[in-house]
Coordinates of N, CA and C and ligand atoms in Angstrom, one line a residue:
M1 N 73.5 115.1 23.6 CA 73.6 116.5 23.3 C 74.3 116.8 22.0
R2 N 73.8 117.8 21.3 CA 74.3 118.0 19.9 C 75.7 118.5 20.0
C3 N 76.0 119.3 21.0 CA 77.3 120.0 21.0 C 78.5 119.1 21.4
Q4 N 78.2 117.9 21.9 CA 79.2 116.9 22.3 C 79.9 116.3 21.1
P5 N 81.3 116.3 21.2 CA 82.0 115.7 20.0 C 81.7 114.2 19.9
H6 N 81.8 113.7 18.7 CA 81.5 112.3 18.5 C 82.6 111.4 19.2
Q7 N 82.1 110.3 19.7 CA 83.0 109.5 20.5 C 84.3 109.0 19.8
D8 N 84.2 108.8 18.5 CA 85.4 108.3 17.7 C 86.4 109.4 17.5
N9 N 86.1 110.6 17.7 CA 87.0 111.7 17.5 C 88.3 111.6 18.4
Q10 N 89.4 111.7 17.7 CA 90.7 111.5 18.4 C 90.9 112.4 19.6
V11 N 90.5 113.7 19.4 CA 90.7 114.7 20.4 C 89.9 114.3 21.6
Y12 N 88.7 113.8 21.3 CA 87.8 113.4 22.4 C 88.4 112.3 23.2
I13 N 89.0 111.3 22.5 CA 89.6 110.2 23.2 C 90.7 110.6 24.1
W14 N 91.5 111.6 23.5 CA 92.7 112.0 24.2 C 92.3 112.8 25.5
T15 N 91.3 113.7 25.4 CA 90.9 114.5 26.6 C 90.3 113.5 27.6
K16 N 89.5 112.6 27.0 CA 88.8 111.6 27.9 C 89.8 110.8 28.7
N17 N 90.9 110.4 28.1 CA 91.8 109.5 28.8 C 92.7 110.3 29.7
K18 N 92.9 111.6 29.4 CA 93.9 112.3 30.2 C 93.1 113.0 31.4
Q19 N 92.7 112.2 32.3 CA 92.0 112.7 33.5 C 93.0 112.8 34.6
I20 N 92.8 113.8 35.5 CA 93.7 114.0 36.6 C 93.0 113.4 37.9
C21 N 93.8 112.7 38.7 CA 93.2 112.1 39.9 C 92.8 113.3 40.8
L22 N 91.6 113.3 41.3 CA 91.1 114.4 42.2 C 91.7 114.3 43.6
L23 N 92.3 113.2 43.9 CA 92.9 113.1 45.2 C 94.4 113.4 45.3
C24 N 95.2 113.0 44.2 CA 96.6 113.2 44.3 C 97.2 114.0 43.2
D25 N 96.3 114.5 42.3 CA 96.8 115.3 41.1 C 97.7 114.6 40.1
E26 N 97.9 113.3 40.3 CA 98.6 112.5 39.2 C 97.7 112.2 38.1
T27 N 98.2 111.8 36.9 CA 97.3 111.4 35.8 C 96.6 110.2 36.2
A28 N 95.3 110.2 36.0 CA 94.5 109.0 36.4 C 94.6 107.9 35.4
D29 N 94.8 106.7 35.8 CA 95.0 105.6 34.8 C 93.7 104.7 34.8
T30 N 92.6 105.3 35.2 CA 91.3 104.6 35.2 C 90.3 105.4 34.4
Q31 N 89.1 104.9 34.2 CA 88.1 105.6 33.5 C 87.5 106.7 34.3
H32 N 87.8 106.8 35.6 CA 87.3 107.8 36.5 C 88.4 108.8 36.8
S33 N 88.1 110.0 37.4 CA 89.1 111.0 37.7 C 89.7 110.6 39.1
L34 N 90.2 109.4 39.1 CA 90.8 108.9 40.3 C 91.9 107.8 39.9
C35 N 93.1 107.9 40.4 CA 94.1 106.9 40.0 C 93.8 105.6 40.8
S36 N 94.4 104.5 40.2 CA 94.1 103.2 40.9 C 94.6 103.1 42.3
A37 N 95.8 103.8 42.5 CA 96.4 103.7 43.9 C 95.4 104.4 44.9
C38 N 94.9 105.5 44.5 CA 94.0 106.2 45.4 C 92.7 105.5 45.5
E39 N 92.2 104.9 44.4 CA 91.0 104.1 44.5 C 91.1 102.9 45.4
G40 N 92.3 102.3 45.4 CA 92.5 101.1 46.3 C 92.5 101.5 47.8
E41 N 92.8 102.8 48.0 CA 92.9 103.2 49.4 C 91.6 103.8 50.0
L42 N 90.6 103.8 49.2 CA 89.3 104.3 49.7 C 88.8 103.4 50.7
P43 N 88.0 103.9 51.7 CA 87.5 103.1 52.8 C 86.3 102.1 52.3
W44 N 86.7 101.2 51.5 CA 85.7 100.2 50.9 C 85.0 99.5 52.1
L45 N 83.7 99.4 51.9 CA 82.9 98.8 53.0 C 83.2 97.3 53.0
G46 N 83.7 96.8 54.1 CA 84.1 95.4 54.2 C 82.8 94.6 54.6
G47 N 83.0 93.7 55.7 CA 81.8 93.0 56.2 C 80.8 94.0 56.6
H48 N 79.5 93.7 56.3 CA 78.4 94.6 56.7 C 77.1 93.9 56.7
C49 N 76.1 94.5 57.4 CA 74.8 93.9 57.5 C 74.2 93.8 56.1
Q50 N 73.6 92.6 55.8 CA 73.1 92.4 54.5 C 71.8 93.2 54.2
V51 N 71.2 93.8 55.3 CA 70.1 94.6 55.1 C 70.4 96.1 55.1
C52 N 71.0 96.6 56.2 CA 71.2 98.0 56.4 C 72.6 98.5 56.1
A53 N 73.5 97.6 55.7 CA 74.9 97.9 55.4 C 75.7 98.4 56.5
L54 N 75.3 98.3 57.7 CA 76.1 98.7 58.9 C 77.4 97.9 58.9
P55 N 78.5 98.5 59.0 CA 79.8 97.8 59.1 C 79.8 96.8 60.2
L56 N 80.2 95.5 59.9 CA 80.2 94.4 60.9 C 81.5 93.7 60.7
P57 N 82.0 93.0 61.8 CA 83.3 92.4 61.7 C 83.4 91.2 60.7
A58 N 82.2 90.7 60.2 CA 82.3 89.6 59.3 C 81.3 89.8 58.1
A59 N 81.5 89.1 57.0 CA 80.6 89.3 55.9 C 79.4 88.3 56.0
G60 N 78.3 88.7 55.3 CA 77.2 87.8 55.2 C 76.2 87.7 56.4
L61 N 76.4 88.7 57.3 CA 75.5 88.7 58.5 C 74.4 89.7 58.4
V62 N 73.4 89.6 59.3 CA 72.4 90.6 59.5 C 72.6 91.2 60.9
C63 N 72.6 92.5 61.0 CA 72.8 93.1 62.3 C 71.7 92.8 63.3
G64 N 71.9 93.0 64.6 CA 70.9 92.7 65.6 C 69.7 93.6 65.5
E65 N 69.9 94.8 65.1 CA 68.8 95.8 65.0 C 67.9 95.3 63.9
C66 N 68.4 94.9 62.7 CA 67.6 94.5 61.6 C 66.9 93.2 61.9
L67 N 67.5 92.3 62.7 CA 66.9 91.1 63.1 C 65.7 91.3 64.0
K68 N 65.9 92.3 64.9 CA 64.9 92.6 65.9 C 63.7 93.3 65.3
R69 N 64.0 94.3 64.5 CA 63.0 95.1 63.8 C 63.3 95.3 62.4
P70 N 62.9 94.3 61.5 CA 63.2 94.4 60.1 C 62.8 95.8 59.5
P71 N 63.7 96.5 58.9 CA 63.3 97.8 58.4 C 62.4 97.7 57.1
P72 N 61.7 98.8 56.8 CA 60.8 98.8 55.6 C 61.5 98.7 54.3
F73 N 62.8 98.9 54.3 CA 63.6 98.8 53.0 C 64.2 97.4 53.0
A74 N 64.4 96.9 51.7 CA 65.0 95.5 51.6 C 66.5 95.5 51.7
R75 N 67.1 96.6 51.3 CA 68.6 96.6 51.2 C 69.2 97.9 51.0
V76 N 70.3 98.1 51.7 CA 71.1 99.4 51.5 C 72.4 99.0 50.7
E77 N 72.6 99.7 49.6 CA 73.8 99.5 48.8 C 74.7 100.7 49.0
A78 N 75.9 100.5 49.5 CA 76.9 101.6 49.7 C 78.3 101.0 49.4
P79 N 79.1 101.7 48.6 CA 80.4 101.2 48.4 C 81.4 101.4 49.6
W80 N 81.2 102.5 50.3 CA 82.2 102.9 51.3 C 81.6 103.1 52.7
R81 N 82.6 103.0 53.7 CA 82.3 103.5 55.0 C 82.5 105.0 55.0
Y82 N 81.8 105.7 55.8 CA 81.9 107.2 55.8 C 83.2 107.5 56.6
A83 N 84.3 107.6 55.9 CA 85.6 107.8 56.5 C 86.4 108.5 55.5
F84 N 87.6 109.0 55.9 CA 88.5 109.7 55.0 C 89.0 108.8 53.9
P85 N 89.1 109.3 52.6 CA 88.8 110.7 52.2 C 87.4 110.8 51.6
V86 N 86.6 109.7 51.7 CA 85.2 109.8 51.1 C 84.4 110.9 51.8
D87 N 84.6 111.0 53.1 CA 83.8 112.0 53.8 C 84.2 113.4 53.3
S88 N 85.5 113.7 53.1 CA 85.8 115.0 52.6 C 85.4 115.2 51.2
L89 N 85.4 114.2 50.3 CA 84.9 114.3 49.0 C 83.4 114.7 49.0
I90 N 82.7 114.0 49.8 CA 81.3 114.3 49.9 C 81.0 115.7 50.4
T91 N 81.8 116.1 51.4 CA 81.6 117.5 52.0 C 81.9 118.5 50.9
R92 N 83.0 118.3 50.1 CA 83.3 119.3 49.1 C 82.3 119.3 48.0
F93 N 81.7 118.2 47.7 CA 80.6 118.2 46.7 C 79.4 118.9 47.3
K94 N 79.0 118.6 48.5 CA 77.7 119.0 49.1 C 77.8 120.4 49.6
H95 N 78.8 120.8 50.3 CA 78.9 122.1 50.9 C 79.7 123.1 50.2
Q96 N 80.5 122.7 49.2 CA 81.3 123.7 48.5 C 80.9 123.6 47.0
A97 N 79.9 122.8 46.7 CA 79.4 122.7 45.3 C 80.5 122.3 44.3
Q98 N 81.3 121.4 44.7 CA 82.4 120.9 43.7 C 81.8 119.7 43.0
W99 N 81.2 120.0 41.8 CA 80.6 119.0 41.0 C 81.5 117.8 40.7
P100 N 82.8 118.1 40.3 CA 83.6 116.9 39.9 C 83.7 115.8 40.9
M101 N 83.7 116.3 42.2 CA 83.7 115.3 43.3 C 82.5 114.4 43.3
G102 N 81.3 115.1 43.1 CA 80.1 114.3 43.1 C 80.0 113.4 41.9
R103 N 80.5 113.9 40.8 CA 80.4 113.2 39.5 C 81.3 111.9 39.7
L104 N 82.5 112.1 40.3 CA 83.4 110.9 40.5 C 82.7 109.9 41.4
L105 N 82.2 110.3 42.5 CA 81.6 109.4 43.5 C 80.4 108.7 42.9
A106 N 79.6 109.4 42.1 CA 78.4 108.8 41.4 C 78.9 107.8 40.4
G107 N 80.0 108.1 39.7 CA 80.5 107.1 38.7 C 80.9 105.8 39.4
L108 N 81.6 105.9 40.5 CA 82.1 104.8 41.3 C 80.9 104.0 41.9
L109 N 79.8 104.8 42.3 CA 78.6 104.1 42.9 C 77.9 103.3 41.8
S110 N 77.8 103.9 40.6 CA 77.2 103.1 39.5 C 78.0 101.9 39.2
H111 N 79.3 102.0 39.2 CA 80.1 100.8 39.0 C 79.8 99.7 40.0
H112 N 79.7 100.1 41.2 CA 79.4 99.2 42.4 C 78.0 98.6 42.1
L113 N 77.0 99.4 41.7 CA 75.7 98.8 41.5 C 75.6 97.9 40.3
L114 N 76.4 98.2 39.2 CA 76.4 97.3 38.1 C 76.9 96.0 38.5
H115 N 78.0 96.0 39.3 CA 78.5 94.8 39.8 C 77.5 94.0 40.6
A116 N 76.8 94.7 41.5 CA 75.8 94.1 42.3 C 74.6 93.5 41.5
Y117 N 74.2 94.2 40.4 CA 73.2 93.6 39.5 C 73.7 92.3 38.9
G118 N 75.0 92.3 38.5 CA 75.6 91.1 38.0 C 75.6 90.0 39.0
E119 N 75.6 90.3 40.2 CA 75.7 89.3 41.3 C 74.3 88.9 41.7
G120 N 73.2 89.4 41.1 CA 71.9 89.0 41.4 C 71.0 90.0 42.1
L121 N 71.5 91.2 42.5 CA 70.7 92.2 43.0 C 69.6 92.7 42.0
P122 N 68.3 92.6 42.3 CA 67.4 93.0 41.3 C 67.5 94.5 40.9
R123 N 67.4 94.8 39.7 CA 67.4 96.2 39.2 C 66.1 96.9 39.6
P124 N 66.1 98.1 40.1 CA 64.8 98.8 40.4 C 64.1 99.3 39.2
D125 N 62.9 99.7 39.3 CA 62.1 100.3 38.2 C 62.5 101.7 38.0
L126 N 62.8 102.4 39.1 CA 63.2 103.8 39.0 C 63.9 104.3 40.3
L127 N 64.5 105.5 40.1 CA 65.2 106.1 41.2 C 64.5 107.3 41.8
L128 N 64.5 107.4 43.1 CA 63.9 108.6 43.7 C 64.9 109.2 44.6
P129 N 65.3 110.5 44.4 CA 66.2 111.1 45.3 C 65.5 111.6 46.6
V130 N 66.2 111.5 47.7 CA 65.7 112.1 49.0 C 65.6 113.6 48.8
P131 N 64.4 114.2 49.0 CA 64.3 115.6 48.7 C 64.9 116.5 49.9
L132 N 65.3 117.7 49.6 CA 65.7 118.7 50.6 C 64.5 119.5 50.9
G133 N 64.4 120.0 52.1 CA 63.4 121.0 52.4 C 63.6 122.3 51.6
R134 N 62.6 123.1 51.4 CA 62.7 124.3 50.6 C 63.7 125.3 51.1
K135 N 63.8 125.4 52.4 CA 64.7 126.4 53.0 C 66.1 126.0 52.7
R136 N 66.4 124.7 53.0 CA 67.7 124.1 52.7 C 68.1 124.2 51.3
L137 N 67.1 123.9 50.4 CA 67.4 124.0 49.0 C 67.8 125.4 48.6
R138 N 67.1 126.4 49.1 CA 67.4 127.8 48.8 C 68.8 128.1 49.3
Q139 N 69.2 127.7 50.5 CA 70.5 128.0 51.0 C 71.6 127.3 50.1
R140 N 71.4 126.0 49.8 CA 72.5 125.3 49.1 C 72.4 125.5 47.6
G141 N 71.2 125.7 47.1 CA 71.1 126.0 45.7 C 70.9 124.7 44.9
F142 N 71.1 123.6 45.5 CA 70.9 122.3 44.7 C 70.7 121.2 45.7
N143 N 70.1 120.1 45.2 CA 69.9 118.9 46.1 C 70.9 117.9 45.7
Q144 N 71.9 117.6 46.6 CA 72.9 116.7 46.2 C 72.4 115.3 45.9
A145 N 71.3 114.9 46.6 CA 70.7 113.5 46.3 C 70.1 113.5 44.9
G146 N 69.5 114.7 44.5 CA 69.0 114.8 43.1 C 70.0 114.7 42.1
M147 N 71.2 115.4 42.3 CA 72.3 115.3 41.3 C 72.8 113.9 41.2
L148 N 73.0 113.3 42.4 CA 73.5 111.9 42.4 C 72.5 111.0 41.6
A149 N 71.2 111.1 41.9 CA 70.2 110.3 41.2 C 70.3 110.5 39.7
G150 N 70.5 111.8 39.2 CA 70.6 112.1 37.8 C 71.8 111.4 37.2
W151 N 72.9 111.5 37.8 CA 74.1 110.8 37.2 C 74.0 109.3 37.2
L152 N 73.4 108.7 38.3 CA 73.2 107.3 38.4 C 72.2 106.8 37.3
G153 N 71.1 107.6 37.2 CA 70.1 107.2 36.2 C 70.7 107.2 34.8
A154 N 71.5 108.1 34.5 CA 72.1 108.2 33.2 C 73.0 106.9 33.0
E155 N 73.8 106.6 34.0 CA 74.8 105.5 33.8 C 74.1 104.2 33.9
L156 N 73.1 104.0 34.7 CA 72.4 102.7 34.9 C 71.2 102.6 34.0
R157 N 70.9 103.7 33.2 CA 69.7 103.7 32.3 C 68.4 103.4 33.1
L158 N 68.3 104.2 34.2 CA 67.1 104.0 35.0 C 66.4 105.4 35.0
P159 N 65.0 105.4 35.0 CA 64.3 106.7 35.1 C 64.5 107.3 36.5
V160 N 64.5 108.6 36.6 CA 64.6 109.3 37.9 C 63.3 110.1 38.0
Q161 N 62.7 110.1 39.1 CA 61.5 110.9 39.4 C 61.9 111.9 40.5
N162 N 62.1 113.1 40.1 CA 62.5 114.2 41.0 C 61.4 114.8 41.8
H163 N 60.2 114.6 41.4 CA 59.1 115.4 42.0 C 58.1 114.5 42.7
W164 N 58.3 113.2 42.8 CA 57.3 112.4 43.4 C 57.4 112.5 45.0
L165 N 58.6 112.7 45.5 CA 58.7 112.8 46.9 C 58.8 114.2 47.3
L166 N 58.0 114.6 48.3 CA 58.0 116.0 48.8 C 58.4 116.1 50.2
R167 N 58.9 117.3 50.6 CA 59.3 117.5 52.0 C 58.6 118.8 52.4
P168 N 57.3 118.7 52.7 CA 56.5 119.9 53.0 C 56.9 120.5 54.3
L169 N 57.4 119.7 55.3 CA 57.7 120.3 56.6 C 59.2 120.4 56.8
E170 N 59.5 121.5 57.4 CA 60.9 121.7 57.7 C 61.1 122.0 59.1
G171 N 61.5 121.1 59.9 CA 61.7 121.4 61.3 C 63.1 121.8 61.6
A172 N 63.5 121.7 62.9 CA 64.8 122.0 63.3 C 65.7 120.9 62.6
H173 N 67.0 121.2 62.6 CA 68.0 120.2 62.1 C 67.8 118.9 62.9
Q174 N 67.7 117.8 62.2 CA 67.5 116.5 62.9 C 68.5 116.3 64.1
Q175 N 69.7 116.8 63.8 CA 70.8 116.5 64.8 C 70.5 117.2 66.2
E176 N 69.7 118.3 66.1 CA 69.4 119.1 67.3 C 68.3 118.5 68.2
L177 N 67.6 117.5 67.6 CA 66.4 117.0 68.4 C 66.8 115.7 69.1
D178 N 65.9 115.4 70.1 CA 66.1 114.1 70.8 C 65.4 113.0 70.0
A179 N 65.7 111.7 70.4 CA 65.2 110.6 69.5 C 63.7 110.6 69.3
A180 N 62.9 110.9 70.3 CA 61.5 110.9 70.2 C 61.0 112.0 69.3
A181 N 61.6 113.2 69.4 CA 61.2 114.3 68.6 C 61.6 114.1 67.2
R182 N 62.7 113.5 67.0 CA 63.2 113.2 65.6 C 62.2 112.2 64.9
K183 N 61.7 111.2 65.6 CA 60.8 110.2 65.1 C 59.5 110.9 64.7
R184 N 59.0 111.7 65.6 CA 57.7 112.5 65.4 C 57.9 113.3 64.1
N185 N 59.0 114.0 64.1 CA 59.3 114.9 63.0 C 59.3 114.2 61.6
L186 N 60.0 113.0 61.6 CA 60.2 112.3 60.4 C 58.9 111.7 59.9
R187 N 58.0 111.3 60.8 CA 56.8 110.8 60.3 C 56.0 111.8 59.5
R188 N 56.1 113.0 59.8 CA 55.3 114.1 59.1 C 56.2 114.8 58.0
A189 N 57.4 114.5 57.9 CA 58.3 115.3 57.1 C 58.1 115.1 55.6
F190 N 57.8 113.9 55.2 CA 57.7 113.6 53.8 C 56.3 113.3 53.3
A191 N 56.0 113.5 52.0 CA 54.7 113.2 51.5 C 55.0 112.9 50.0
L192 N 53.9 112.4 49.4 CA 54.0 112.0 47.9 C 53.2 112.9 47.1
H193 N 53.7 113.2 45.9 CA 53.0 114.1 44.9 C 51.8 113.2 44.4
A194 N 50.8 113.9 44.0 CA 49.6 113.2 43.5 C 49.8 112.4 42.3
S195 N 50.9 112.8 41.5 CA 51.2 112.0 40.3 C 52.0 110.8 40.5
A196 N 52.5 110.6 41.7 CA 53.4 109.4 42.0 C 52.6 108.1 41.8
E197 N 53.2 107.2 41.0 CA 52.6 105.9 40.8 C 53.5 104.8 41.3
L198 N 53.2 104.3 42.4 CA 54.1 103.4 43.1 C 53.7 101.9 43.1
T199 N 52.4 101.7 42.8 CA 51.9 100.3 43.0 C 52.7 99.3 42.3
G200 N 53.1 98.3 43.0 CA 53.9 97.2 42.5 C 55.3 97.5 42.0
R201 N 55.8 98.7 42.3 CA 57.1 99.1 41.7 C 58.2 98.9 42.7
H202 N 59.3 98.6 42.1 CA 60.6 98.5 42.9 C 61.3 99.8 42.8
I203 N 61.4 100.5 43.9 CA 62.0 101.8 44.0 C 63.4 101.8 44.6
A204 N 64.3 102.5 44.1 CA 65.6 102.7 44.8 C 65.7 104.2 45.2
L205 N 65.8 104.4 46.5 CA 65.9 105.7 47.1 C 67.4 106.2 47.1
V206 N 67.7 107.4 46.6 CA 69.1 107.8 46.5 C 69.4 108.9 47.5
D207 N 70.4 108.7 48.3 CA 70.9 109.7 49.2 C 72.4 109.7 49.3
D208 N 73.0 110.7 49.9 CA 74.5 110.8 49.9 C 75.1 109.9 51.0
V209 N 74.6 110.1 52.2 CA 75.1 109.3 53.3 C 74.0 108.7 54.1
L210 N 74.2 107.4 54.6 CA 73.2 106.8 55.5 C 73.8 106.8 56.9
T211 N 73.2 107.5 57.8 CA 73.7 107.6 59.1 C 72.9 106.6 60.0
T212 N 71.8 107.1 60.6 CA 71.0 106.2 61.4 C 70.1 105.3 60.6
G213 N 69.8 105.8 59.4 CA 68.8 105.1 58.6 C 67.4 105.5 58.9
A214 N 67.2 106.4 59.8 CA 65.8 106.8 60.2 C 65.1 107.5 59.0
T215 N 65.8 108.4 58.3 CA 65.1 109.1 57.2 C 64.8 108.1 56.1
A216 N 65.7 107.2 55.8 CA 65.5 106.2 54.7 C 64.3 105.4 55.1
A217 N 64.2 105.0 56.4 CA 63.2 104.1 56.9 C 61.8 104.8 56.8
A218 N 61.8 106.1 57.2 CA 60.5 106.9 57.1 C 60.0 106.9 55.7
I219 N 60.9 107.2 54.7 CA 60.5 107.3 53.3 C 60.1 106.0 52.8
A220 N 60.9 104.9 53.1 CA 60.6 103.6 52.6 C 59.2 103.2 53.1
R221 N 58.9 103.5 54.4 CA 57.5 103.2 54.9 C 56.4 103.8 54.1
L222 N 56.7 105.1 53.9 CA 55.7 105.9 53.1 C 55.5 105.3 51.7
L223 N 56.6 104.9 51.1 CA 56.5 104.3 49.7 C 55.8 102.9 49.7
R224 N 56.1 102.2 50.7 CA 55.5 100.8 50.8 C 54.0 101.0 51.1
Q225 N 53.6 102.0 52.0 CA 52.2 102.2 52.2 C 51.5 102.6 51.0
A226 N 52.2 103.3 50.1 CA 51.6 103.8 48.8 C 51.6 102.7 47.8
G227 N 52.1 101.5 48.1 CA 52.0 100.3 47.2 C 53.3 99.9 46.6
A228 N 54.4 100.5 46.9 CA 55.7 100.1 46.3 C 55.9 98.6 46.8
A229 N 56.4 97.8 45.8 CA 56.6 96.4 46.1 C 57.9 96.2 46.9
R230 N 58.9 97.0 46.6 CA 60.2 96.9 47.2 C 60.9 98.2 47.2
V231 N 61.6 98.5 48.3 CA 62.4 99.8 48.3 C 63.8 99.4 48.7
D232 N 64.8 99.8 47.9 CA 66.2 99.7 48.3 C 66.7 101.1 48.5
I233 N 67.9 101.2 49.2 CA 68.5 102.5 49.4 C 69.9 102.5 48.7
Y234 N 70.1 103.5 47.9 CA 71.5 103.6 47.3 C 72.1 104.8 47.9
C235 N 73.3 104.7 48.5 CA 74.0 105.8 49.0 C 75.5 105.7 48.8
L236 N 76.2 106.8 49.0 CA 77.6 106.7 48.8 C 78.3 106.0 49.9
A237 N 77.9 106.4 51.1 CA 78.7 105.9 52.3 C 77.7 105.6 53.5
R238 N 78.2 104.7 54.3 CA 77.5 104.2 55.5 C 78.3 104.5 56.7
T239 N 77.7 105.2 57.7 CA 78.5 105.5 58.9 C 78.5 104.3 59.8
P240 N 79.6 104.0 60.4 CA 79.6 102.9 61.4 C 78.8 103.3 62.6
K241 N 78.5 102.3 63.5 CA 77.8 102.6 64.7 C 78.6 103.5 65.5
P242 N 78.0 104.5 66.2 CA 78.8 105.4 67.0 C 79.6 104.7 68.0
G243 N 80.9 105.1 68.1 CA 81.8 104.4 69.0 C 82.6 103.3 68.4
D244 N 82.2 102.8 67.2 CA 83.0 101.8 66.5 C 84.2 102.3 65.8
Ligands
ZN301 ZN1 95.5 109.4 43.0
ZN302 ZN1 71.3 95.9 59.8

């Protein structure tokens, strides 16, 4: 952008360094708006399923569910468990439109992904945000997954396709349906735009939180059927199994 000051400018460096931690209001000593003490206390995902990122007691395992029925996606990447304070940061971003919270979380997720690429995770060809239904989009005014994908795309230098995935059907809130109705609903909920070119491509689907993984699986199935070579899921947080 033309209006942005040049990076070498002293004022720019000063304002850039003087970030305030969004959690404790102290001056942040990191490149993000989060101090290192607060960063260390985030609910980092420990041992987890190598496929769906479900929190597990040990590292390097695949969960029973993924062994029994391998999902249509190759891998879920999430830095955190869905727990305090990440849950409240996500809520403030999503339901109170507090962009700095989303920006911070996206910055930390890109950091996590760059590290994963360094460890051998293949880089995708492009990012696709999980779309919101039209009604929900009207209520909220923005798609949080689309914003996350935009920030990630800029930091990871990956193209983002905001209009390839469509959500033509909007049923009841998924939470209000029983398992069978949810599944039926999901199968019809998503569609692809005619301009989507997926053949042979490695896609990373972007969403804020992965709960049951049913939505991600439904979209991944659709993408694979349309020719995608591989689908990964990038999200901020993974919920533990209910009761854990
Ligand atoms: Zn702090
Ligand atoms: Zn799993």
